[in-house]
PDB file of C-alpha atoms in Angstrom:
ATOM      1  CA  MET A  18     115.461  57.094 131.167  1.00 75.00           C
ATOM      2  CA  TYR A  19     114.986  59.390 134.159  1.00 79.00           C
ATOM      3  CA  ASP A  20     112.206  61.451 132.584  1.00 79.00           C
ATOM      4  CA  ASP A  21     110.327  58.161 132.158  1.00 78.00           C
ATOM      5  CA  PHE A  22     111.189  57.058 135.699  1.00 79.00           C
ATOM      6  CA  SER A  23     110.447  60.348 137.470  1.00 77.00           C
ATOM      7  CA  ALA A  24     106.816  59.468 138.245  1.00 81.00           C
ATOM      8  CA  ASP A  25     107.856  56.295 140.091  1.00 89.00           C
ATOM      9  CA  TYR A  26     111.159  57.410 141.598  1.00 88.00           C
ATOM     10  CA  ASP A  27     109.697  58.395 144.968  1.00 86.00           C
ATOM     11  CA  ARG A  28     108.006  54.996 145.131  1.00 91.00           C
ATOM     12  CA  PHE A  29     111.313  53.316 144.379  1.00 89.00           C
ATOM     13  CA  VAL A  30     113.138  55.075 147.250  1.00 91.00           C
ATOM     14  CA  ASP A  31     112.034  54.791 150.893  1.00 91.00           C
ATOM     15  CA  TRP A  32     112.750  58.449 151.609  1.00 92.00           C
ATOM     16  CA  PRO A  33     111.832  58.608 155.321  1.00 93.00           C
ATOM     17  CA  ALA A  34     114.201  55.728 156.087  1.00 94.00           C
ATOM     18  CA  ARG A  35     116.956  56.995 153.791  1.00 95.00           C
ATOM     19  CA  LEU A  36     116.909  60.563 155.080  1.00 97.00           C
ATOM     20  CA  ALA A  37     116.859  59.409 158.699  1.00 97.00           C
ATOM     21  CA  VAL A  38     120.098  57.533 158.037  1.00 96.00           C
ATOM     22  CA  GLU A  39     121.849  60.088 155.806  1.00 98.00           C
ATOM     23  CA  LEU A  40     120.963  63.542 157.162  1.00 98.00           C
ATOM     24  CA  PRO A  41     123.059  63.362 160.364  1.00 98.00           C
ATOM     25  CA  PHE A  42     126.163  62.544 158.311  1.00 98.00           C
ATOM     26  CA  LEU A  43     125.337  65.175 155.684  1.00 98.00           C
ATOM     27  CA  GLU A  44     124.938  67.873 158.288  1.00 98.00           C
ATOM     28  CA  ARG A  45     128.180  66.842 159.970  1.00 97.00           C
ATOM     29  CA  VAL A  46     130.065  67.380 156.698  1.00 98.00           C
ATOM     30  CA  LEU A  47     128.257  70.665 156.055  1.00 98.00           C
ATOM     31  CA  ARG A  48     129.087  71.948 159.539  1.00 97.00           C
ATOM     32  CA  GLU A  49     132.746  71.095 159.031  1.00 94.00           C
ATOM     33  CA  ALA A  50     132.723  73.265 155.898  1.00 94.00           C
ATOM     34  CA  THR A  51     130.677  75.997 157.670  1.00 96.00           C
ATOM     35  CA  ALA A  52     128.245  75.588 154.786  1.00 97.00           C
ATOM     36  CA  ARG A  53     124.952  77.423 154.555  1.00 97.00           C
ATOM     37  CA  ARG A  54     124.554  77.628 150.780  1.00 97.00           C
ATOM     38  CA  VAL A  55     124.276  74.183 149.147  1.00 98.00           C
ATOM     39  CA  LEU A  56     123.973  72.964 145.548  1.00 98.00           C
ATOM     40  CA  ASP A  57     122.429  69.517 145.128  1.00 98.00           C
ATOM     41  CA  ALA A  58     123.700  68.407 141.701  1.00 98.00           C
ATOM     42  CA  ALA A  59     121.780  65.554 140.042  1.00 97.00           C
ATOM     43  CA  CYS A  60     119.120  66.218 142.672  1.00 97.00           C
ATOM     44  CA  GLY A  61     116.483  63.886 141.207  1.00 95.00           C
ATOM     45  CA  THR A  62     113.108  64.593 142.792  1.00 95.00           C
ATOM     46  CA  GLY A  63     114.757  66.968 145.268  1.00 96.00           C
ATOM     47  CA  MET A  64     114.206  65.131 148.535  1.00 96.00           C
ATOM     48  CA  HIS A  65     117.676  65.857 149.962  1.00 98.00           C
ATOM     49  CA  ALA A  66     117.368  69.498 148.920  1.00 98.00           C
ATOM     50  CA  VAL A  67     113.922  69.865 150.504  1.00 98.00           C
ATOM     51  CA  ALA A  68     115.084  68.195 153.728  1.00 98.00           C
ATOM     52  CA  LEU A  69     118.084  70.529 153.994  1.00 98.00           C
ATOM     53  CA  ALA A  70     115.942  73.578 153.201  1.00 98.00           C
ATOM     54  CA  ARG A  71     113.669  72.595 156.089  1.00 97.00           C
ATOM     55  CA  ARG A  72     116.761  72.723 158.309  1.00 97.00           C
ATOM     56  CA  GLY A  73     117.559  76.263 157.309  1.00 97.00           C
ATOM     57  CA  TYR A  74     120.068  75.784 154.500  1.00 97.00           C
ATOM     58  CA  GLU A  75     119.827  77.861 151.335  1.00 97.00           C
ATOM     59  CA  VAL A  76     119.540  75.156 148.686  1.00 97.00           C
ATOM     60  CA  VAL A  77     119.598  75.052 144.895  1.00 97.00           C
ATOM     61  CA  GLY A  78     118.907  71.765 143.094  1.00 97.00           C
ATOM     62  CA  ALA A  79     119.920  70.899 139.537  1.00 97.00           C
ATOM     63  CA  ASP A  80     119.289  67.874 137.350  1.00 97.00           C
ATOM     64  CA  ALA A  81     119.555  67.080 133.638  1.00 96.00           C
ATOM     65  CA  SER A  82     116.055  65.533 133.688  1.00 95.00           C
ATOM     66  CA  ALA A  83     113.218  68.017 133.254  1.00 95.00           C
ATOM     67  CA  GLY A  84     110.809  65.416 134.621  1.00 94.00           C
ATOM     68  CA  MET A  85     112.796  65.075 137.843  1.00 94.00           C
ATOM     69  CA  ILE A  86     113.016  68.856 138.233  1.00 97.00           C
ATOM     70  CA  ALA A  87     109.244  69.222 137.794  1.00 95.00           C
ATOM     71  CA  ARG A  88     108.694  66.767 140.633  1.00 94.00           C
ATOM     72  CA  ALA A  89     111.350  68.482 142.781  1.00 96.00           C
ATOM     73  CA  ARG A  90     109.590  71.827 142.393  1.00 97.00           C
ATOM     74  CA  ALA A  91     106.286  70.224 143.348  1.00 96.00           C
ATOM     75  CA  SER A  92     107.885  68.613 146.424  1.00 95.00           C
ATOM     76  CA  ALA A  93     109.352  71.937 147.539  1.00 97.00           C
ATOM     77  CA  ALA A  94     106.005  73.683 147.081  1.00 97.00           C
ATOM     78  CA  ALA A  95     104.200  70.976 149.067  1.00 96.00           C
ATOM     79  CA  ALA A  96     106.774  71.286 151.858  1.00 96.00           C
ATOM     80  CA  GLY A  97     106.535  75.078 151.864  1.00 96.00           C
ATOM     81  CA  VAL A  98     110.287  75.626 151.408  1.00 96.00           C
ATOM     82  CA  ALA A  99     112.082  78.078 149.154  1.00 92.00           C
ATOM     83  CA  ALA A 100     114.528  75.675 147.497  1.00 95.00           C
ATOM     84  CA  ARG A 101     115.167  76.547 143.847  1.00 95.00           C
ATOM     85  CA  PHE A 102     115.462  73.942 141.086  1.00 97.00           C
ATOM     86  CA  ASP A 103     116.946  74.309 137.600  1.00 96.00           C
ATOM     87  CA  VAL A 104     117.420  71.942 134.665  1.00 97.00           C
ATOM     88  CA  ALA A 105     121.215  71.632 134.373  1.00 96.00           C
ATOM     89  CA  GLY A 106     123.468  68.645 133.858  1.00 96.00           C
ATOM     90  CA  PHE A 107     127.094  67.903 134.634  1.00 97.00           C
ATOM     91  CA  GLY A 108     129.504  70.274 132.946  1.00 96.00           C
ATOM     92  CA  GLU A 109     126.964  73.092 132.533  1.00 95.00           C
ATOM     93  CA  LEU A 110     126.141  74.037 136.132  1.00 96.00           C
ATOM     94  CA  ALA A 111     128.333  77.155 136.297  1.00 95.00           C
ATOM     95  CA  GLN A 112     127.029  78.368 132.948  1.00 93.00           C
ATOM     96  CA  ILE A 113     123.332  77.828 133.670  1.00 92.00           C
ATOM     97  CA  LEU A 114     123.308  78.764 137.364  1.00 90.00           C
ATOM     98  CA  GLY A 115     125.544  81.768 136.786  1.00 77.00           C
ATOM     99  CA  GLU A 116     129.316  82.012 137.014  1.00 63.00           C
ATOM    100  CA  ARG A 117     129.096  84.487 139.882  1.00 63.00           C
ATOM    101  CA  GLU A 118     126.879  82.178 141.927  1.00 76.00           C
ATOM    102  CA  THR A 119     129.065  80.124 144.253  1.00 93.00           C
ATOM    103  CA  PHE A 120     128.239  77.614 146.967  1.00 97.00           C
ATOM    104  CA  ASP A 121     129.736  76.499 150.265  1.00 97.00           C
ATOM    105  CA  ALA A 122     129.003  72.856 149.458  1.00 98.00           C
ATOM    106  CA  ILE A 123     127.974  70.708 146.512  1.00 98.00           C
ATOM    107  CA  LEU A 124     126.251  67.346 146.893  1.00 98.00           C
ATOM    108  CA  CYS A 125     126.284  64.713 144.162  1.00 98.00           C
ATOM    109  CA  LEU A 126     124.521  61.721 145.672  1.00 98.00           C
ATOM    110  CA  GLY A 127     122.695  58.574 144.629  1.00 96.00           C
ATOM    111  CA  ASN A 128     125.327  57.129 142.280  1.00 97.00           C
ATOM    112  CA  SER A 129     124.829  60.013 139.856  1.00 97.00           C
ATOM    113  CA  LEU A 130     128.404  60.778 138.795  1.00 98.00           C
ATOM    114  CA  PRO A 131     128.908  57.387 137.029  1.00 98.00           C
ATOM    115  CA  HIS A 132     126.552  58.675 134.328  1.00 97.00           C
ATOM    116  CA  VAL A 133     129.576  60.450 132.845  1.00 97.00           C
ATOM    117  CA  ARG A 134     131.128  57.927 130.469  1.00 96.00           C
ATOM    118  CA  THR A 135     134.574  59.191 129.469  1.00 97.00           C
ATOM    119  CA  PRO A 136     137.596  60.744 131.217  1.00 97.00           C
ATOM    120  CA  GLN A 137     136.876  63.997 129.364  1.00 98.00           C
ATOM    121  CA  GLU A 138     133.287  64.111 130.636  1.00 98.00           C
ATOM    122  CA  LEU A 139     134.491  63.323 134.164  1.00 98.00           C
ATOM    123  CA  HIS A 140     137.058  66.125 134.032  1.00 98.00           C
ATOM    124  CA  GLN A 141     134.428  68.570 132.749  1.00 98.00           C
ATOM    125  CA  ALA A 142     131.970  67.580 135.491  1.00 98.00           C
ATOM    126  CA  LEU A 143     134.515  67.913 138.313  1.00 98.00           C
ATOM    127  CA  ALA A 144     135.898  71.190 136.940  1.00 97.00           C
ATOM    128  CA  ASP A 145     132.313  72.458 136.777  1.00 97.00           C
ATOM    129  CA  PHE A 146     131.802  71.520 140.444  1.00 97.00           C
ATOM    130  CA  ALA A 147     135.024  73.352 141.345  1.00 96.00           C
ATOM    131  CA  ALA A 148     133.870  76.443 139.446  1.00 95.00           C
ATOM    132  CA  CYS A 149     130.655  76.512 141.487  1.00 96.00           C
ATOM    133  CA  LEU A 150     132.398  76.169 144.879  1.00 96.00           C
ATOM    134  CA  ARG A 151     133.929  78.921 146.946  1.00 95.00           C
ATOM    135  CA  PRO A 152     137.557  78.378 148.011  1.00 95.00           C
ATOM    136  CA  GLY A 153     137.513  76.005 150.985  1.00 94.00           C
ATOM    137  CA  GLY A 154     134.097  74.624 150.003  1.00 96.00           C
ATOM    138  CA  VAL A 155     133.354  70.908 150.015  1.00 98.00           C
ATOM    139  CA  LEU A 156     132.136  68.512 147.327  1.00 98.00           C
ATOM    140  CA  LEU A 157     130.434  65.387 148.689  1.00 98.00           C
ATOM    141  CA  LEU A 158     130.101  62.469 146.260  1.00 98.00           C
ATOM    142  CA  GLN A 159     128.181  59.254 146.894  1.00 98.00           C
ATOM    143  CA  ASN A 160     128.720  56.443 144.390  1.00 98.00           C
ATOM    144  CA  LEU A 161     128.272  52.724 144.661  1.00 98.00           C
ATOM    145  CA  ASN A 162     131.475  50.890 145.525  1.00 98.00           C
ATOM    146  CA  TYR A 163     132.494  49.681 142.078  1.00 98.00           C
ATOM    147  CA  ASP A 164     135.767  48.289 143.418  1.00 98.00           C
ATOM    148  CA  ARG A 165     133.626  45.604 145.084  1.00 97.00           C
ATOM    149  CA  ILE A 166     131.039  45.274 142.309  1.00 98.00           C
ATOM    150  CA  LEU A 167     133.658  44.720 139.595  1.00 97.00           C
ATOM    151  CA  THR A 168     135.748  42.348 141.712  1.00 96.00           C
ATOM    152  CA  HIS A 169     132.790  40.102 142.492  1.00 95.00           C
ATOM    153  CA  ARG A 170     130.908  40.716 139.206  1.00 96.00           C
ATOM    154  CA  GLN A 171     127.867  41.511 141.316  1.00 94.00           C
ATOM    155  CA  ARG A 172     125.119  41.728 138.717  1.00 96.00           C
ATOM    156  CA  TRP A 173     121.871  41.963 140.703  1.00 97.00           C
ATOM    157  CA  MET A 174     120.896  44.565 143.291  1.00 95.00           C
ATOM    158  CA  GLU A 175     118.353  44.292 146.098  1.00 94.00           C
ATOM    159  CA  PRO A 176     114.739  44.442 144.825  1.00 95.00           C
ATOM    160  CA  GLN A 177     112.552  47.321 145.993  1.00 94.00           C
ATOM    161  CA  ALA A 178     108.806  47.118 146.704  1.00 95.00           C
ATOM    162  CA  HIS A 179     106.122  49.740 147.307  1.00 95.00           C
ATOM    163  CA  ARG A 180     102.372  49.595 148.022  1.00 96.00           C
ATOM    164  CA  GLU A 181      99.660  52.282 147.967  1.00 95.00           C
ATOM    165  CA  GLY A 182      96.281  50.842 148.910  1.00 96.00           C
ATOM    166  CA  GLU A 183      95.557  48.067 146.395  1.00 96.00           C
ATOM    167  CA  GLN A 184      98.336  49.193 144.041  1.00 96.00           C
ATOM    168  CA  GLU A 185     101.708  47.494 144.155  1.00 97.00           C
ATOM    169  CA  TRP A 186     105.082  48.216 142.549  1.00 96.00           C
ATOM    170  CA  LEU A 187     108.209  46.071 142.278  1.00 96.00           C
ATOM    171  CA  PHE A 188     111.565  47.329 141.020  1.00 96.00           C
ATOM    172  CA  LEU A 189     114.315  44.960 139.917  1.00 97.00           C
ATOM    173  CA  ARG A 190     117.794  46.266 139.045  1.00 96.00           C
ATOM    174  CA  PHE A 191     120.718  44.544 137.376  1.00 98.00           C
ATOM    175  CA  TYR A 192     123.872  45.249 135.384  1.00 97.00           C
ATOM    176  CA  ASP A 193     125.200  44.032 132.083  1.00 98.00           C
ATOM    177  CA  PHE A 194     129.014  44.070 132.099  1.00 98.00           C
ATOM    178  CA  ASP A 195     129.785  45.475 128.653  1.00 98.00           C
ATOM    179  CA  PRO A 196     132.937  44.675 126.618  1.00 97.00           C
ATOM    180  CA  ASP A 197     134.043  48.349 126.563  1.00 97.00           C
ATOM    181  CA  GLY A 198     134.340  48.444 130.365  1.00 97.00           C
ATOM    182  CA  LEU A 199     131.105  50.337 130.931  1.00 98.00           C
ATOM    183  CA  LEU A 200     127.961  48.917 132.523  1.00 98.00           C
ATOM    184  CA  THR A 201     124.407  48.868 131.246  1.00 98.00           C
ATOM    185  CA  PHE A 202     122.175  49.577 134.232  1.00 97.00           C
ATOM    186  CA  ASN A 203     118.692  48.085 133.824  1.00 97.00           C
ATOM    187  CA  ILE A 204     115.526  48.679 135.838  1.00 96.00           C
ATOM    188  CA  ILE A 205     112.499  46.405 135.479  1.00 96.00           C
ATOM    189  CA  SER A 206     109.443  48.207 136.835  1.00 95.00           C
ATOM    190  CA  LEU A 207     106.368  46.063 137.634  1.00 96.00           C
ATOM    191  CA  HIS A 208     102.989  47.515 138.618  1.00 96.00           C
ATOM    192  CA  ARG A 209      99.546  46.054 139.267  1.00 97.00           C
ATOM    193  CA  ALA A 210      96.257  47.090 140.852  1.00 97.00           C
ATOM    194  CA  GLY A 211      94.725  44.534 143.217  1.00 96.00           C
ATOM    195  CA  GLN A 212      95.056  41.072 141.741  1.00 94.00           C
ATOM    196  CA  GLY A 213      95.121  42.380 138.194  1.00 96.00           C
ATOM    197  CA  PRO A 214      97.829  41.612 135.666  1.00 97.00           C
ATOM    198  CA  TRP A 215     101.323  42.971 136.124  1.00 97.00           C
ATOM    199  CA  GLU A 216     102.329  45.783 133.804  1.00 96.00           C
ATOM    200  CA  GLN A 217     106.031  45.922 133.136  1.00 95.00           C
ATOM    201  CA  ARG A 218     108.578  48.390 131.759  1.00 94.00           C
ATOM    202  CA  VAL A 219     112.289  47.988 131.201  1.00 94.00           C
ATOM    203  CA  MET A 220     114.544  51.073 131.303  1.00 94.00           C
ATOM    204  CA  SER A 221     118.283  51.151 130.712  1.00 96.00           C
ATOM    205  CA  THR A 222     121.188  53.549 130.776  1.00 96.00           C
ATOM    206  CA  ARG A 223     124.967  53.167 130.620  1.00 97.00           C
ATOM    207  CA  LEU A 224     127.325  53.901 133.507  1.00 98.00           C
ATOM    208  CA  TRP A 225     131.071  54.194 134.036  1.00 98.00           C
ATOM    209  CA  PRO A 226     131.928  52.093 137.115  1.00 98.00           C
ATOM    210  CA  LEU A 227     134.334  54.587 138.679  1.00 98.00           C
ATOM    211  CA  ARG A 228     136.872  53.062 141.046  1.00 98.00           C
ATOM    212  CA  ARG A 229     138.255  54.894 144.050  1.00 98.00           C
ATOM    213  CA  ALA A 230     141.764  55.459 142.655  1.00 97.00           C
ATOM    214  CA  GLU A 231     140.665  56.958 139.337  1.00 97.00           C
ATOM    215  CA  LEU A 232     138.101  59.230 140.962  1.00 98.00           C
ATOM    216  CA  VAL A 233     140.569  60.546 143.561  1.00 98.00           C
ATOM    217  CA  ALA A 234     143.150  61.220 140.816  1.00 98.00           C
ATOM    218  CA  ALA A 235     140.548  63.102 138.747  1.00 98.00           C
ATOM    219  CA  LEU A 236     139.561  65.233 141.763  1.00 98.00           C
ATOM    220  CA  GLU A 237     143.173  66.190 142.426  1.00 97.00           C
ATOM    221  CA  GLN A 238     143.639  67.217 138.789  1.00 96.00           C
ATOM    222  CA  VAL A 239     140.964  69.912 139.035  1.00 96.00           C
ATOM    223  CA  GLY A 240     142.148  71.438 142.300  1.00 93.00           C
ATOM    224  CA  PHE A 241     140.576  69.472 145.126  1.00 96.00           C
ATOM    225  CA  SER A 242     143.203  68.999 147.817  1.00 87.00           C
ATOM    226  CA  ARG A 243     142.051  67.468 151.091  1.00 92.00           C
ATOM    227  CA  ILE A 244     140.139  64.270 150.292  1.00 97.00           C
ATOM    228  CA  THR A 245     138.367  62.047 152.831  1.00 98.00           C
ATOM    229  CA  ILE A 246     136.817  58.688 151.962  1.00 98.00           C
ATOM    230  CA  TRP A 247     134.020  56.794 153.705  1.00 98.00           C
ATOM    231  CA  GLY A 248     132.196  53.526 153.021  1.00 98.00           C
ATOM    232  CA  ASN A 249     128.607  54.675 153.474  1.00 98.00           C
ATOM    233  CA  MET A 250     126.439  57.685 154.239  1.00 98.00           C
ATOM    234  CA  GLN A 251     126.911  57.209 157.963  1.00 98.00           C
ATOM    235  CA  GLY A 252     130.651  57.840 157.855  1.00 97.00           C
ATOM    236  CA  ALA A 253     131.902  54.251 158.199  1.00 98.00           C
ATOM    237  CA  PRO A 254     135.487  53.524 157.030  1.00 98.00           C
ATOM    238  CA  PHE A 255     135.858  52.576 153.366  1.00 98.00           C
ATOM    239  CA  ARG A 256     136.716  48.912 152.783  1.00 97.00           C
ATOM    240  CA  PRO A 257     137.130  48.100 149.061  1.00 97.00           C
ATOM    241  CA  GLU A 258     135.942  44.498 149.404  1.00 95.00           C
ATOM    242  CA  GLU A 259     132.953  45.187 151.654  1.00 96.00           C
ATOM    243  CA  SER A 260     131.636  48.758 151.684  1.00 98.00           C
ATOM    244  CA  PRO A 261     128.342  49.358 149.869  1.00 97.00           C
ATOM    245  CA  ASN A 262     129.288  52.901 148.860  1.00 98.00           C
ATOM    246  CA  LEU A 263     132.256  55.027 147.913  1.00 98.00           C
ATOM    247  CA  VAL A 264     131.623  58.369 149.624  1.00 98.00           C
ATOM    248  CA  ILE A 265     134.175  61.126 149.051  1.00 98.00           C
ATOM    249  CA  GLY A 266     134.492  64.513 150.689  1.00 98.00           C
ATOM    250  CA  ALA A 267     136.790  66.743 148.611  1.00 98.00           C
ATOM    251  CA  TRP A 268     137.675  70.293 149.660  1.00 97.00           C
ATOM    252  CA  LYS A 269     138.505  72.968 147.104  1.00 96.00           C
ATOM    253  CA  GLU A 270     141.908  74.564 147.589  1.00 87.00           C
ATOM    254  CA  GLU A 271     141.871  77.909 149.388  1.00 81.00           C
ATOM    255  CA  TRP A 272     143.729  80.485 147.337  1.00 65.00           C
TER     256      TRP A 272
END
């Protein structure tokens, strides 16, 4: 799905507004971990990585989608930063990036981790993160708050709109609550030029709606000790019934 969506992803996200909100919190967490070397896992089109590289961090981005990585490399080149980007998915980061290459911090943002669908895949992904972190390094996860979504059976998400001259895009997102406990995440992408007809595409992928308790338990199993939980990317307290996000800072044990 994300190779198909890569061309429109930066239209779907209002990056100036998002980065203005998220970067102060991100840098606060990175300072606490005395982090200079950062891995952005599931980096998408690389906008967080590019923004951090502009601020002097040494950044590597990785994503399973070759289309996303191509756009991330183009974004870095346009920004004139030296961020590196590699095609690598969850569970294969240490192998592809190099087992000797460790980071002070790993970011996994934008509700990316729920793309793992089984406890085994989750364990492999978190163990892979741990293998890429130095002792005392921090993993920062940002998921949607599925405790709230599942409780309220919240199917539809806020629509997104984008305009470039006479061209217009609309993005509609909704879930199907599947019998096996997973979700099917659907995106309807609408595009038209001027007053012409709307062209539409529907893209879907399956997600595991990870709750706070199961994710914290999985982190502890692979050697993350100190765990801090927030409700959004500004550092607000986590409230299961209200918070939009589940944001977790997990520090790797120092041996």
